[in-house]
mmCIF file of C-alpha atoms in Angstrom:
data_model
loop_
_atom_site.group_PDB
_atom_site.id
_atom_site.type_symbol
_atom_site.label_atom_id
_atom_site.label_comp_id
_atom_site.label_asym_id
_atom_site.label_seq_id
_atom_site.Cartn_x
_atom_site.Cartn_y
_atom_site.Cartn_z
ATOM 1 C CA MET A 20 59.299 -101.702 146.308
ATOM 2 C CA LYS A 21 57.494 -98.493 147.151
ATOM 3 C CA ILE A 22 58.078 -95.365 145.050
ATOM 4 C CA THR A 23 56.888 -91.999 146.342
ATOM 5 C CA LYS A 24 56.876 -88.820 144.286
ATOM 6 C CA TYR A 25 57.703 -85.526 145.970
ATOM 7 C CA ILE A 26 57.060 -83.080 143.107
ATOM 8 C CA HIS A 27 58.781 -82.929 139.714
ATOM 9 C CA SER A 28 61.517 -85.605 139.489
ATOM 10 C CA CYS A 29 62.138 -86.159 143.201
ATOM 11 C CA LEU A 30 61.452 -89.841 143.897
ATOM 12 C CA LEU A 31 61.884 -91.862 147.086
ATOM 13 C CA PHE A 32 62.451 -95.617 146.684
ATOM 14 C CA GLU A 33 61.875 -97.892 149.692
ATOM 15 C CA LEU A 34 62.648 -101.591 149.930
ATOM 16 C CA ASP A 35 63.335 -103.866 152.905
ATOM 17 C CA GLY A 36 63.720 -100.927 155.269
ATOM 18 C CA GLN A 37 66.171 -99.067 153.029
ATOM 19 C CA GLN A 38 65.514 -95.733 151.324
ATOM 20 C CA ILE A 39 67.228 -94.132 148.331
ATOM 21 C CA LEU A 40 66.307 -90.755 146.861
ATOM 22 C CA PHE A 41 66.530 -89.461 143.300
ATOM 23 C CA ASP A 42 66.915 -85.819 142.299
ATOM 24 C CA PRO A 43 65.782 -83.589 145.186
ATOM 25 C CA GLY A 44 65.568 -80.389 143.134
ATOM 26 C CA LYS A 45 64.380 -76.859 143.766
ATOM 27 C CA PHE A 46 60.851 -77.396 142.455
ATOM 28 C CA SER A 47 60.242 -79.863 145.289
ATOM 29 C CA PHE A 48 61.089 -77.359 148.025
ATOM 30 C CA ASN A 49 60.368 -73.884 146.610
ATOM 31 C CA GLU A 50 56.798 -73.626 147.902
ATOM 32 C CA GLY A 51 57.310 -75.391 151.223
ATOM 33 C CA LEU A 52 55.074 -78.313 150.253
ATOM 34 C CA VAL A 53 57.954 -80.722 150.885
ATOM 35 C CA GLN A 54 60.531 -80.367 153.663
ATOM 36 C CA PRO A 55 63.993 -82.011 153.712
ATOM 37 C CA GLU A 56 63.079 -83.636 157.028
ATOM 38 C CA VAL A 57 60.779 -86.001 155.127
ATOM 39 C CA PHE A 58 63.967 -87.755 153.986
ATOM 40 C CA LYS A 59 65.465 -88.359 157.440
ATOM 41 C CA ASP A 60 65.889 -92.107 156.771
ATOM 42 C CA VAL A 61 67.443 -91.812 153.315
ATOM 43 C CA SER A 62 70.822 -93.562 153.098
ATOM 44 C CA VAL A 63 71.705 -92.731 149.476
ATOM 45 C CA VAL A 64 70.914 -89.740 147.256
ATOM 46 C CA LEU A 65 71.352 -90.145 143.503
ATOM 47 C CA ILE A 66 71.655 -87.039 141.328
ATOM 48 C CA THR A 67 71.161 -87.608 137.610
ATOM 49 C CA HIS A 68 72.549 -84.245 136.468
ATOM 50 C CA ASP A 69 73.440 -80.719 137.462
ATOM 51 C CA HIS A 70 70.260 -78.770 136.773
ATOM 52 C CA PRO A 71 68.493 -76.892 139.582
ATOM 53 C CA ASP A 72 65.197 -78.729 139.091
ATOM 54 C CA HIS A 73 67.093 -81.943 139.902
ATOM 55 C CA LEU A 74 69.614 -80.611 142.408
ATOM 56 C CA ASP A 75 68.863 -78.193 145.248
ATOM 57 C CA VAL A 76 72.159 -77.784 147.111
ATOM 58 C CA VAL A 77 70.603 -76.186 150.207
ATOM 59 C CA ALA A 78 68.055 -78.986 150.601
ATOM 60 C CA LEU A 79 70.643 -81.632 149.760
ATOM 61 C CA LYS A 80 72.928 -80.462 152.568
ATOM 62 C CA LYS A 81 70.057 -80.812 155.031
ATOM 63 C CA ILE A 82 69.116 -84.262 153.748
ATOM 64 C CA VAL A 83 72.688 -85.548 153.954
ATOM 65 C CA ALA A 84 73.062 -84.229 157.503
ATOM 66 C CA LEU A 85 69.916 -86.035 158.700
ATOM 67 C CA HIS A 86 71.204 -89.568 158.179
ATOM 68 C CA GLN A 87 74.756 -89.118 156.854
ATOM 69 C CA ALA A 88 73.442 -90.077 153.430
ATOM 70 C CA VAL A 89 75.905 -90.899 150.651
ATOM 71 C CA ILE A 90 75.613 -88.886 147.422
ATOM 72 C CA ILE A 91 76.165 -90.787 144.175
ATOM 73 C CA SER A 92 76.460 -89.063 140.815
ATOM 74 C CA ASN A 93 78.771 -88.288 137.900
ATOM 75 C CA ARG A 94 81.972 -86.229 137.703
ATOM 76 C CA GLU A 95 80.255 -83.012 136.699
ATOM 77 C CA VAL A 96 77.889 -83.084 139.667
ATOM 78 C CA ALA A 97 80.750 -84.079 141.947
ATOM 79 C CA ALA A 98 82.799 -81.081 140.835
ATOM 80 C CA GLU A 99 79.897 -78.725 141.492
ATOM 81 C CA LEU A 100 79.056 -80.159 144.897
ATOM 82 C CA LYS A 101 82.703 -80.094 145.961
ATOM 83 C CA LYS A 102 82.424 -76.288 145.848
ATOM 84 C CA HIS A 103 79.737 -76.584 148.516
ATOM 85 C CA GLY A 104 81.643 -78.970 150.754
ATOM 86 C CA LEU A 105 79.725 -82.085 149.720
ATOM 87 C CA ALA A 106 81.521 -85.305 148.788
ATOM 88 C CA VAL A 107 80.184 -87.446 145.956
ATOM 89 C CA GLN A 108 80.781 -91.095 145.162
ATOM 90 C CA ILE A 109 81.238 -91.135 141.397
ATOM 91 C CA HIS A 110 79.478 -93.878 139.463
ATOM 92 C CA GLU A 111 78.703 -93.225 135.810
ATOM 93 C CA GLU A 112 78.221 -96.590 134.138
ATOM 94 C CA GLY A 113 77.481 -100.199 134.954
ATOM 95 C CA PRO A 114 76.164 -102.114 137.973
ATOM 96 C CA LEU A 115 76.146 -100.815 141.524
ATOM 97 C CA GLU A 116 74.856 -102.797 144.496
ATOM 98 C CA LEU A 117 73.386 -100.832 147.397
ATOM 99 C CA GLY A 118 71.931 -103.269 149.908
ATOM 100 C CA ALA A 119 68.406 -104.105 148.801
ATOM 101 C CA PHE A 120 68.898 -102.122 145.588
ATOM 102 C CA GLN A 121 70.727 -103.392 142.516
ATOM 103 C CA LEU A 122 71.331 -100.417 140.285
ATOM 104 C CA HIS A 123 72.691 -100.029 136.776
ATOM 105 C CA ALA A 124 73.990 -96.666 135.573
ATOM 106 C CA LEU A 125 73.843 -95.610 131.939
ATOM 107 C CA PRO A 126 75.352 -92.422 130.468
ATOM 108 C CA VAL A 127 72.690 -90.611 128.431
ATOM 109 C CA GLN A 128 72.407 -87.326 126.587
ATOM 110 C CA HIS A 129 70.082 -84.639 127.890
ATOM 111 C CA GLU A 130 67.438 -83.590 125.396
ATOM 112 C CA ALA A 131 68.298 -80.434 123.457
ATOM 113 C CA ILE A 132 67.722 -77.121 125.253
ATOM 114 C CA LEU A 133 67.988 -73.546 124.049
ATOM 115 C CA ASP A 134 71.368 -71.797 124.070
ATOM 116 C CA SER A 135 72.816 -73.820 126.912
ATOM 117 C CA PRO A 136 75.468 -76.546 127.178
ATOM 118 C CA LEU A 137 74.066 -79.975 127.887
ATOM 119 C CA PRO A 138 74.970 -81.388 131.298
ATOM 120 C CA GLN A 139 76.598 -84.744 131.885
ATOM 121 C CA MET A 140 73.720 -87.043 132.766
ATOM 122 C CA THR A 141 73.157 -90.557 134.094
ATOM 123 C CA ALA A 142 70.083 -92.755 133.730
ATOM 124 C CA TRP A 143 69.437 -95.535 136.242
ATOM 125 C CA LEU A 144 67.813 -98.953 136.153
ATOM 126 C CA VAL A 145 66.602 -100.033 139.602
ATOM 127 C CA ASN A 146 66.359 -103.744 140.461
ATOM 128 C CA GLY A 147 65.798 -104.569 136.817
ATOM 129 C CA LYS A 148 62.252 -103.210 137.149
ATOM 130 C CA VAL A 149 62.313 -99.426 137.042
ATOM 131 C CA LEU A 150 64.024 -97.224 134.465
ATOM 132 C CA ASN A 151 64.692 -93.604 135.378
ATOM 133 C CA PRO A 152 65.953 -91.995 132.145
ATOM 134 C CA ALA A 153 66.387 -88.542 133.745
ATOM 135 C CA ASP A 154 65.802 -85.927 131.010
ATOM 136 C CA SER A 155 66.658 -88.210 128.131
ATOM 137 C CA PHE A 156 64.858 -90.091 125.405
ATOM 138 C CA ALA A 157 68.166 -91.311 123.952
ATOM 139 C CA HIS A 158 68.444 -94.338 121.689
ATOM 140 C CA ASN A 159 70.714 -96.188 124.121
ATOM 141 C CA LEU A 160 67.707 -96.520 126.447
ATOM 142 C CA LEU A 161 65.836 -98.656 123.931
ATOM 143 C CA PRO A 162 67.504 -101.950 124.968
ATOM 144 C CA PHE A 163 65.503 -101.595 128.191
ATOM 145 C CA ALA A 164 62.201 -101.703 126.305
ATOM 146 C CA GLY A 165 59.606 -103.775 128.091
ATOM 147 C CA VAL A 166 60.723 -102.612 131.530
ATOM 148 C CA GLU A 167 58.087 -102.948 134.244
ATOM 149 C CA LEU A 168 57.965 -99.246 135.152
ATOM 150 C CA LEU A 169 59.178 -96.271 133.136
ATOM 151 C CA ILE A 170 59.767 -92.971 134.903
ATOM 152 C CA LEU A 171 58.557 -90.658 132.129
ATOM 153 C CA PRO A 172 59.107 -86.890 131.791
ATOM 154 C CA ILE A 173 55.818 -85.570 130.423
ATOM 155 C CA THR A 174 56.358 -81.799 130.326
ATOM 156 C CA ALA A 175 59.481 -79.774 129.596
ATOM 157 C CA PRO A 176 60.724 -76.991 127.305
ATOM 158 C CA PHE A 177 62.316 -79.733 125.208
ATOM 159 C CA LEU A 178 59.177 -81.896 124.886
ATOM 160 C CA THR A 179 55.930 -82.111 122.997
ATOM 161 C CA GLU A 180 53.226 -84.646 123.767
ATOM 162 C CA LEU A 181 53.973 -86.408 120.480
ATOM 163 C CA VAL A 182 57.633 -86.837 121.438
ATOM 164 C CA VAL A 183 56.610 -88.168 124.863
ATOM 165 C CA ALA A 184 54.143 -90.637 123.380
ATOM 166 C CA ASP A 185 56.563 -91.817 120.708
ATOM 167 C CA PHE A 186 59.311 -92.567 123.239
ATOM 168 C CA ALA A 187 56.944 -94.308 125.652
ATOM 169 C CA LEU A 188 55.528 -96.583 122.965
ATOM 170 C CA LYS A 189 59.036 -97.470 121.817
ATOM 171 C CA MET A 190 59.907 -98.373 125.403
ATOM 172 C CA ARG A 191 56.718 -100.454 125.847
ATOM 173 C CA PRO A 192 56.708 -100.430 129.672
ATOM 174 C CA GLN A 193 54.011 -102.161 131.669
ATOM 175 C CA GLN A 194 53.515 -99.014 133.745
ATOM 176 C CA ILE A 195 54.376 -95.308 133.583
ATOM 177 C CA LEU A 196 55.107 -92.932 136.443
ATOM 178 C CA PRO A 197 54.954 -89.346 135.102
ATOM 179 C CA VAL A 198 57.547 -86.825 136.277
ATOM 180 C CA HIS A 199 59.100 -83.462 135.356
ATOM 181 C CA ASP A 200 55.795 -81.668 135.863
ATOM 182 C CA GLY A 201 56.586 -79.646 138.984
ATOM 183 C CA TYR A 202 56.769 -76.277 137.267
ATOM 184 C CA ILE A 203 53.209 -76.197 135.971
ATOM 185 C CA LYS A 204 50.044 -75.326 137.875
ATOM 186 C CA PRO A 205 48.059 -78.162 139.496
ATOM 187 C CA PHE A 206 45.090 -77.781 137.151
ATOM 188 C CA PHE A 207 47.413 -78.233 134.178
ATOM 189 C CA VAL A 208 49.106 -81.254 135.744
ATOM 190 C CA GLN A 209 45.660 -82.840 136.007
ATOM 191 C CA GLN A 210 44.879 -81.867 132.436
ATOM 192 C CA ARG A 211 48.104 -83.488 131.239
ATOM 193 C CA TYR A 212 47.328 -86.665 133.167
ATOM 194 C CA GLU A 213 43.836 -86.814 131.716
ATOM 195 C CA ASN A 214 45.370 -86.418 128.281
ATOM 196 C CA TYR A 215 48.140 -88.998 128.631
ATOM 197 C CA GLY A 216 46.356 -91.517 130.859
ATOM 198 C CA PRO A 217 43.672 -92.765 128.461
ATOM 199 C CA TYR A 218 46.128 -92.702 125.560
ATOM 200 C CA PHE A 219 48.633 -95.013 127.229
ATOM 201 C CA GLU A 220 45.950 -97.183 128.803
ATOM 202 C CA LYS A 221 44.544 -97.716 125.311
ATOM 203 C CA HIS A 222 47.928 -99.255 124.510
ATOM 204 C CA GLY A 223 47.817 -101.528 127.557
ATOM 205 C CA ILE A 224 50.140 -99.365 129.720
ATOM 206 C CA THR A 225 49.088 -98.384 133.246
ATOM 207 C CA PHE A 226 49.532 -94.640 133.822
ATOM 208 C CA HIS A 227 49.890 -93.612 137.464
ATOM 209 C CA ARG A 228 48.442 -90.191 138.255
ATOM 210 C CA LEU A 229 50.761 -89.072 141.072
ATOM 211 C CA ALA A 230 49.861 -85.418 141.378
ATOM 212 C CA GLU A 231 50.015 -84.755 145.122
ATOM 213 C CA PRO A 232 53.344 -84.607 147.005
ATOM 214 C CA GLY A 233 53.753 -87.918 148.812
ATOM 215 C CA ALA A 234 51.586 -89.924 146.410
ATOM 216 C CA ALA A 235 53.052 -93.407 145.940
ATOM 217 C CA ILE A 236 52.865 -96.707 144.105
ATOM 218 C CA THR A 237 54.110 -100.160 145.105
ATOM 219 C CA LEU A 238 55.661 -102.696 142.783
ATOM 220 C CA THR A 239 55.343 -106.333 143.861
#
């Protein structure tokens, strides 16, 4: 299973000729470093929640049109996308089989943010190997401790490095793929990686430094 990062929390999963895409948000497309055409073979787009850094409607329309991709998300996202003429298959909890991908959806609470209602949000476990918690460090993710790969938000208005480290060590993954860093300058992304990498590696956790758009890892 190949996982490619396209800035912030936009992740492309590929397995056995099938592609699914998580959270194509505005930070991925704002500077023109990533184009929707990159995702011409995507069959399914999963949106974890209705925040612009995870959902760019303009880009999403282009991606869906390229390959007639199916959008899967929760009721809140579906209601928003209906306004834009996009249909959504609602799946909020439990298993979902998509060809080569066996997914499991888990309702989670977004971390606290200033003076704003929290969106409905869904975390996803992919093929029993990869946990994408979206923007959540909720306690109901802890049963998945020991997962092979944790998709880990490392920067956000709602995070400190101590909070990030505490959650990651509770989850005890074998590997970490850092996300949610698309709004900071490249030199600071590198600085964050050089801060987190040695710390997690000291605890026996591989930390993947995927800074450039299109950088990827492969799970065997």
